mmCIF file of C-alpha atoms in Angstrom:
data_model
loop_
_atom_site.group_PDB
_atom_site.id
_atom_site.type_symbol
_atom_site.label_atom_id
_atom_site.label_comp_id
_atom_site.label_asym_id
_atom_site.label_seq_id
_atom_site.Cartn_x
_atom_site.Cartn_y
_atom_site.Cartn_z
ATOM 1 C CA ASP A 981 14.506 3.647 5.452
ATOM 2 C CA SER A 982 10.557 3.639 6.502
ATOM 3 C CA GLY A 983 11.377 2.491 9.969
ATOM 4 C CA VAL A 984 9.523 -0.688 9.525
ATOM 5 C CA THR A 985 11.432 -4.059 9.651
ATOM 6 C CA GLN A 986 10.333 -7.136 8.591
ATOM 7 C CA THR A 987 12.307 -10.455 8.918
ATOM 8 C CA PRO A 988 13.298 -12.576 7.121
ATOM 9 C CA LYS A 989 14.018 -10.774 3.708
ATOM 10 C CA HIS A 990 13.732 -14.382 1.792
ATOM 11 C CA LEU A 991 12.052 -17.684 2.611
ATOM 12 C CA ILE A 992 11.812 -20.481 0.835
ATOM 13 C CA THR A 993 10.029 -23.703 1.703
ATOM 14 C CA ALA A 994 7.830 -26.910 0.633
ATOM 15 C CA THR A 995 4.361 -27.225 0.189
ATOM 16 C CA GLY A 996 2.522 -28.031 3.405
ATOM 17 C CA GLN A 997 4.936 -26.464 5.611
ATOM 18 C CA ARG A 998 4.214 -23.490 8.092
ATOM 19 C CA VAL A 999 6.063 -20.111 8.365
ATOM 20 C CA THR A 1000 6.166 -17.187 10.537
ATOM 21 C CA LEU A 1001 6.524 -13.685 9.190
ATOM 22 C CA ARG A 1002 7.593 -10.871 11.623
ATOM 23 C CA CYS A 1003 7.057 -7.200 11.341
ATOM 24 C CA SER A 1004 8.278 -4.579 13.867
ATOM 25 C CA PRO A 1005 6.299 -1.143 13.082
ATOM 26 C CA ARG A 1006 7.892 2.334 13.482
ATOM 27 C CA SER A 1007 8.645 3.811 16.939
ATOM 28 C CA GLY A 1008 5.223 5.029 18.165
ATOM 29 C CA ASP A 1009 3.016 3.386 15.433
ATOM 30 C CA LEU A 1010 0.164 1.442 16.926
ATOM 31 C CA SER A 1011 -1.313 -0.157 13.589
ATOM 32 C CA VAL A 1012 -0.150 -2.642 11.557
ATOM 33 C CA TYR A 1013 -1.385 -3.894 8.351
ATOM 34 C CA TRP A 1014 -0.222 -7.026 6.534
ATOM 35 C CA TYR A 1015 -0.628 -6.887 2.406
ATOM 36 C CA GLN A 1016 -0.037 -9.802 -0.384
ATOM 37 C CA GLN A 1017 1.823 -9.106 -3.323
ATOM 38 C CA SER A 1018 1.796 -11.991 -5.786
ATOM 39 C CA LEU A 1019 3.750 -11.588 -9.064
ATOM 40 C CA ASP A 1020 3.009 -8.526 -11.181
ATOM 41 C CA GLN A 1021 -0.190 -8.228 -9.050
ATOM 42 C CA GLY A 1022 -1.733 -5.443 -6.545
ATOM 43 C CA LEU A 1023 -1.511 -5.410 -3.138
ATOM 44 C CA GLN A 1024 -4.286 -7.796 -1.553
ATOM 45 C CA PHE A 1025 -5.216 -6.288 2.126
ATOM 46 C CA LEU A 1026 -4.773 -9.278 4.434
ATOM 47 C CA ILE A 1027 -5.436 -8.037 7.894
ATOM 48 C CA HIS A 1028 -5.272 -4.560 10.355
ATOM 49 C CA TYR A 1029 -4.200 -4.489 13.993
ATOM 50 C CA TYR A 1030 -4.538 -1.552 16.222
ATOM 51 C CA ASN A 1031 -2.724 -1.424 19.417
ATOM 52 C CA GLY A 1032 -3.461 -5.119 19.747
ATOM 53 C CA GLU A 1033 -6.650 -5.397 18.596
ATOM 54 C CA GLU A 1034 -7.832 -6.895 15.222
ATOM 55 C CA ARG A 1035 -9.889 -4.156 13.296
ATOM 56 C CA ALA A 1036 -10.044 -5.335 9.939
ATOM 57 C CA LYS A 1037 -9.917 -8.415 7.781
ATOM 58 C CA GLY A 1038 -9.339 -8.736 4.066
ATOM 59 C CA ASN A 1039 -9.175 -12.091 2.055
ATOM 60 C CA ILE A 1040 -7.380 -13.873 4.181
ATOM 61 C CA LEU A 1041 -7.139 -17.508 4.080
ATOM 62 C CA GLU A 1042 -8.108 -19.587 7.278
ATOM 63 C CA ARG A 1043 -4.505 -21.258 6.764
ATOM 64 C CA PHE A 1044 -3.308 -17.787 7.606
ATOM 65 C CA SER A 1045 -3.223 -15.983 11.009
ATOM 66 C CA ALA A 1046 -1.961 -13.100 12.489
ATOM 67 C CA GLN A 1047 -1.392 -11.308 15.823
ATOM 68 C CA GLN A 1048 -0.036 -8.299 17.530
ATOM 69 C CA PHE A 1049 1.818 -8.212 20.581
ATOM 70 C CA PRO A 1050 1.894 -5.952 23.685
ATOM 71 C CA ASP A 1051 5.186 -4.419 22.142
ATOM 72 C CA LEU A 1052 3.184 -3.843 19.174
ATOM 73 C CA HIS A 1053 5.276 -6.045 16.995
ATOM 74 C CA SER A 1054 3.364 -8.549 14.634
ATOM 75 C CA GLU A 1055 3.535 -11.865 13.142
ATOM 76 C CA LEU A 1056 2.017 -13.545 10.197
ATOM 77 C CA ASN A 1057 1.595 -16.949 10.275
ATOM 78 C CA LEU A 1058 1.037 -19.481 7.050
ATOM 79 C CA SER A 1059 0.314 -22.689 7.406
ATOM 80 C CA SER A 1060 0.091 -25.791 4.911
ATOM 81 C CA LEU A 1061 1.351 -23.940 2.286
ATOM 82 C CA GLU A 1062 0.415 -24.293 -1.090
ATOM 83 C CA LEU A 1063 2.359 -22.929 -4.574
ATOM 84 C CA GLY A 1064 -0.097 -20.333 -5.006
ATOM 85 C CA ASP A 1065 0.933 -18.696 -1.639
ATOM 86 C CA SER A 1066 4.529 -17.903 -3.008
ATOM 87 C CA ALA A 1067 4.195 -14.029 -3.087
ATOM 88 C CA LEU A 1068 5.805 -10.952 -1.452
ATOM 89 C CA TYR A 1069 4.319 -9.991 1.805
ATOM 90 C CA PHE A 1070 4.506 -6.559 3.233
ATOM 91 C CA CYS A 1071 3.785 -5.385 6.468
ATOM 92 C CA ALA A 1072 3.202 -1.551 7.035
ATOM 93 C CA SER A 1073 2.372 0.706 10.148
ATOM 94 C CA SER A 1074 0.777 3.878 10.853
ATOM 95 C CA GLU A 1075 -0.057 5.985 13.641
ATOM 96 C CA GLY A 1076 -3.391 4.636 13.430
ATOM 97 C CA GLN A 1077 -5.508 7.891 12.463
ATOM 98 C CA GLY A 1078 -7.629 7.921 9.177
ATOM 99 C CA ASN A 1079 -5.097 10.544 7.460
ATOM 100 C CA SER A 1080 -1.857 8.488 8.685
ATOM 101 C CA PRO A 1081 -0.164 7.303 5.691
ATOM 102 C CA LEU A 1082 1.334 3.701 5.597
ATOM 103 C CA HIS A 1083 5.040 3.025 5.975
ATOM 104 C CA PHE A 1084 6.009 -0.216 4.280
ATOM 105 C CA GLY A 1085 8.386 -2.661 5.279
ATOM 106 C CA ASN A 1086 10.771 -4.133 2.548
ATOM 107 C CA GLY A 1087 8.823 -7.212 2.507
ATOM 108 C CA THR A 1088 9.358 -10.985 3.014
ATOM 109 C CA ARG A 1089 9.647 -12.974 -0.357
ATOM 110 C CA LEU A 1090 7.910 -16.429 0.255
ATOM 111 C CA THR A 1091 8.635 -19.170 -2.235
ATOM 112 C CA VAL A 1092 6.855 -22.250 -1.818
ATOM 113 C CA THR A 1093 8.308 -25.059 -3.895
ATOM 114 C CA ALA B 875 -17.593 -0.146 0.263
ATOM 115 C CA GLN B 876 -14.397 1.743 -0.834
ATOM 116 C CA LYS B 877 -12.957 1.017 -4.101
ATOM 117 C CA VAL B 878 -10.023 2.608 -6.270
ATOM 118 C CA THR B 879 -9.938 2.167 -9.951
ATOM 119 C CA GLN B 880 -6.482 2.613 -11.830
ATOM 120 C CA ALA B 881 -7.656 2.122 -15.390
ATOM 121 C CA GLN B 882 -4.051 2.475 -17.058
ATOM 122 C CA THR B 883 -2.390 -1.112 -16.344
ATOM 123 C CA GLU B 884 0.878 -0.160 -18.076
ATOM 124 C CA ILE B 885 2.309 3.205 -19.730
ATOM 125 C CA SER B 886 4.975 3.901 -21.982
ATOM 126 C CA VAL B 887 6.739 7.278 -22.253
ATOM 127 C CA VAL B 888 9.663 8.729 -23.440
ATOM 128 C CA GLU B 889 12.031 10.560 -21.214
ATOM 129 C CA LYS B 890 11.395 14.252 -20.850
ATOM 130 C CA GLU B 891 7.875 13.676 -22.104
ATOM 131 C CA ASP B 892 4.936 14.618 -19.148
ATOM 132 C CA VAL B 893 2.536 11.721 -18.370
ATOM 133 C CA THR B 894 -0.580 11.760 -15.954
ATOM 134 C CA LEU B 895 -1.453 8.747 -14.142
ATOM 135 C CA ASP B 896 -5.233 8.456 -13.335
ATOM 136 C CA CYS B 897 -6.940 7.421 -9.976
ATOM 137 C CA VAL B 898 -10.707 7.225 -9.921
ATOM 138 C CA TYR B 899 -12.284 6.635 -6.334
ATOM 139 C CA GLU B 900 -15.516 5.356 -4.480
ATOM 140 C CA THR B 901 -16.431 6.059 -1.358
ATOM 141 C CA ARG B 902 -19.894 6.895 0.882
ATOM 142 C CA ASP B 903 -17.780 8.583 3.428
ATOM 143 C CA THR B 904 -17.405 12.612 3.267
ATOM 144 C CA THR B 905 -14.257 12.504 5.108
ATOM 145 C CA TYR B 906 -11.434 10.343 3.965
ATOM 146 C CA TYR B 907 -7.978 10.560 2.870
ATOM 147 C CA LEU B 908 -6.136 9.773 -0.835
ATOM 148 C CA PHE B 909 -2.686 8.713 -1.125
ATOM 149 C CA TRP B 910 -0.132 7.893 -3.604
ATOM 150 C CA TYR B 911 2.860 5.245 -3.300
ATOM 151 C CA LYS B 912 5.589 4.462 -5.834
ATOM 152 C CA GLN B 913 7.073 0.847 -5.975
ATOM 153 C CA PRO B 914 10.097 0.997 -8.011
ATOM 154 C CA PRO B 915 11.691 -1.908 -9.638
ATOM 155 C CA SER B 916 13.766 -3.002 -6.290
ATOM 156 C CA GLY B 917 10.367 -3.616 -4.661
ATOM 157 C CA GLU B 918 9.918 -1.260 -1.696
ATOM 158 C CA LEU B 919 6.759 0.873 -1.326
ATOM 159 C CA VAL B 920 7.093 4.547 -0.987
ATOM 160 C CA PHE B 921 4.794 7.076 0.501
ATOM 161 C CA LEU B 922 4.357 10.159 -2.058
ATOM 162 C CA ILE B 923 1.457 12.286 -0.895
ATOM 163 C CA ARG B 924 -1.897 12.409 0.905
ATOM 164 C CA ARG B 925 -4.737 14.514 0.515
ATOM 165 C CA ASN B 926 -7.696 15.212 2.915
ATOM 166 C CA SER B 927 -11.190 15.149 1.293
ATOM 167 C CA PHE B 928 -11.524 18.602 2.481
ATOM 168 C CA ASP B 929 -8.601 20.154 0.955
ATOM 169 C CA GLU B 930 -9.112 20.454 -3.091
ATOM 170 C CA GLN B 931 -6.016 22.381 -3.687
ATOM 171 C CA ASN B 932 -3.628 21.111 -6.015
ATOM 172 C CA GLU B 933 -0.371 20.142 -4.926
ATOM 173 C CA ILE B 934 3.123 20.212 -6.553
ATOM 174 C CA SER B 935 6.533 19.053 -5.721
ATOM 175 C CA GLY B 936 9.276 19.267 -8.156
ATOM 176 C CA ARG B 937 8.334 17.610 -11.114
ATOM 177 C CA TYR B 938 5.338 15.885 -9.578
ATOM 178 C CA SER B 939 1.724 17.195 -9.393
ATOM 179 C CA TRP B 940 -1.300 15.811 -8.021
ATOM 180 C CA ASN B 941 -4.902 17.433 -9.246
ATOM 181 C CA PHE B 942 -7.948 16.365 -6.718
ATOM 182 C CA GLN B 943 -11.522 16.559 -8.013
ATOM 183 C CA LYS B 944 -14.264 15.726 -5.943
ATOM 184 C CA SER B 945 -16.701 16.464 -8.541
ATOM 185 C CA THR B 946 -15.118 13.403 -10.570
ATOM 186 C CA SER B 947 -14.101 11.749 -7.676
ATOM 187 C CA SER B 948 -10.496 11.891 -9.202
ATOM 188 C CA PHE B 949 -7.021 12.029 -7.307
ATOM 189 C CA ASN B 950 -4.966 12.179 -10.750
ATOM 190 C CA PHE B 951 -0.759 12.074 -10.517
ATOM 191 C CA THR B 952 1.129 14.016 -13.291
ATOM 192 C CA ILE B 953 5.120 13.635 -13.744
ATOM 193 C CA THR B 954 6.429 16.558 -15.881
ATOM 194 C CA ALA B 955 9.708 15.958 -17.873
ATOM 195 C CA SER B 956 9.857 12.269 -16.852
ATOM 196 C CA GLN B 957 13.310 10.550 -16.173
ATOM 197 C CA VAL B 958 14.255 6.968 -16.115
ATOM 198 C CA VAL B 959 14.435 6.701 -12.753
ATOM 199 C CA ASP B 960 10.280 7.542 -12.299
ATOM 200 C CA SER B 961 10.161 3.803 -13.911
ATOM 201 C CA ALA B 962 8.100 2.184 -11.278
ATOM 202 C CA VAL B 963 4.551 0.876 -10.179
ATOM 203 C CA TYR B 964 2.306 3.766 -8.922
ATOM 204 C CA PHE B 965 -0.473 2.891 -6.668
ATOM 205 C CA CYS B 966 -3.409 5.252 -5.360
ATOM 206 C CA ALA B 967 -4.918 4.525 -2.239
ATOM 207 C CA LEU B 968 -7.787 5.515 -0.118
ATOM 208 C CA SER B 969 -8.574 5.695 3.490
ATOM 209 C CA ASP B 970 -11.508 6.178 5.678
ATOM 210 C CA HIS B 971 -11.371 8.681 8.936
ATOM 211 C CA ASN B 972 -12.071 5.402 11.205
ATOM 212 C CA TYR B 973 -8.386 4.592 12.283
ATOM 213 C CA GLY B 974 -7.473 3.763 9.005
ATOM 214 C CA GLN B 975 -9.445 0.635 9.188
ATOM 215 C CA ASN B 976 -10.243 0.506 5.393
ATOM 216 C CA PHE B 977 -7.090 1.164 3.575
ATOM 217 C CA VAL B 978 -7.807 0.126 -0.044
ATOM 218 C CA PHE B 979 -5.135 0.089 -2.781
ATOM 219 C CA GLY B 980 -5.898 0.470 -6.736
ATOM 220 C CA PRO B 981 -4.500 -2.098 -8.842
ATOM 221 C CA GLY B 982 -1.764 0.385 -9.883
ATOM 222 C CA THR B 983 -0.002 1.821 -13.018
ATOM 223 C CA ARG B 984 3.184 0.443 -14.223
ATOM 224 C CA LEU B 985 5.158 3.293 -15.710
ATOM 225 C CA SER B 986 8.148 2.806 -17.896
ATOM 226 C CA VAL B 987 10.145 5.665 -18.895
ATOM 227 C CA LEU B 988 12.432 5.013 -21.855
ATOM 228 C CA PRO B 989 15.649 6.828 -22.788
#
């Protein structure tokens, strides 16, 4: 168990809808990362937060947004969903130093129909 | 910009064979960190090892060993006497020293160990 909690585990929704994915980092971790993994694809970096502040953005679509709250949990909001957004979304947390490994949650599998 | 290349998309071996997964990285930083992760068929991502750029000592953990060579910008992973449970996708990753702001993953290598 990595200590990172992601909810929900599965999400099925229709095109055009909006969903929110939630992540609770390991106790003490200040950094939260979001990654998207499409079928048989690698890990695409979406966004990184450190102690509530956005630190880096990857190829995150404008329809997607995220935030990290004062209690350090994070939410990833996906709107105007398209079929191509179907993927496994991972949250990871770390202590926030460059040498800190990322510890991943079990992911949220999003299916857009 | 930082980049990680894993040229081997898929590898198949027979149980008990040794196998090496290649990882080549690019960075302009002098201080950086390298990682390997395992993603078994169940889907979770498991941290395996971290290596600092200033520590080129090879590391061995049971049947796993890692060879870090700065001269060739490589951080290769060898599994000795592979087992079916080693079947997974393996990702190599690179992080800079700046609060892990840029944590970049390679595309992964899918390893299939056949009985």
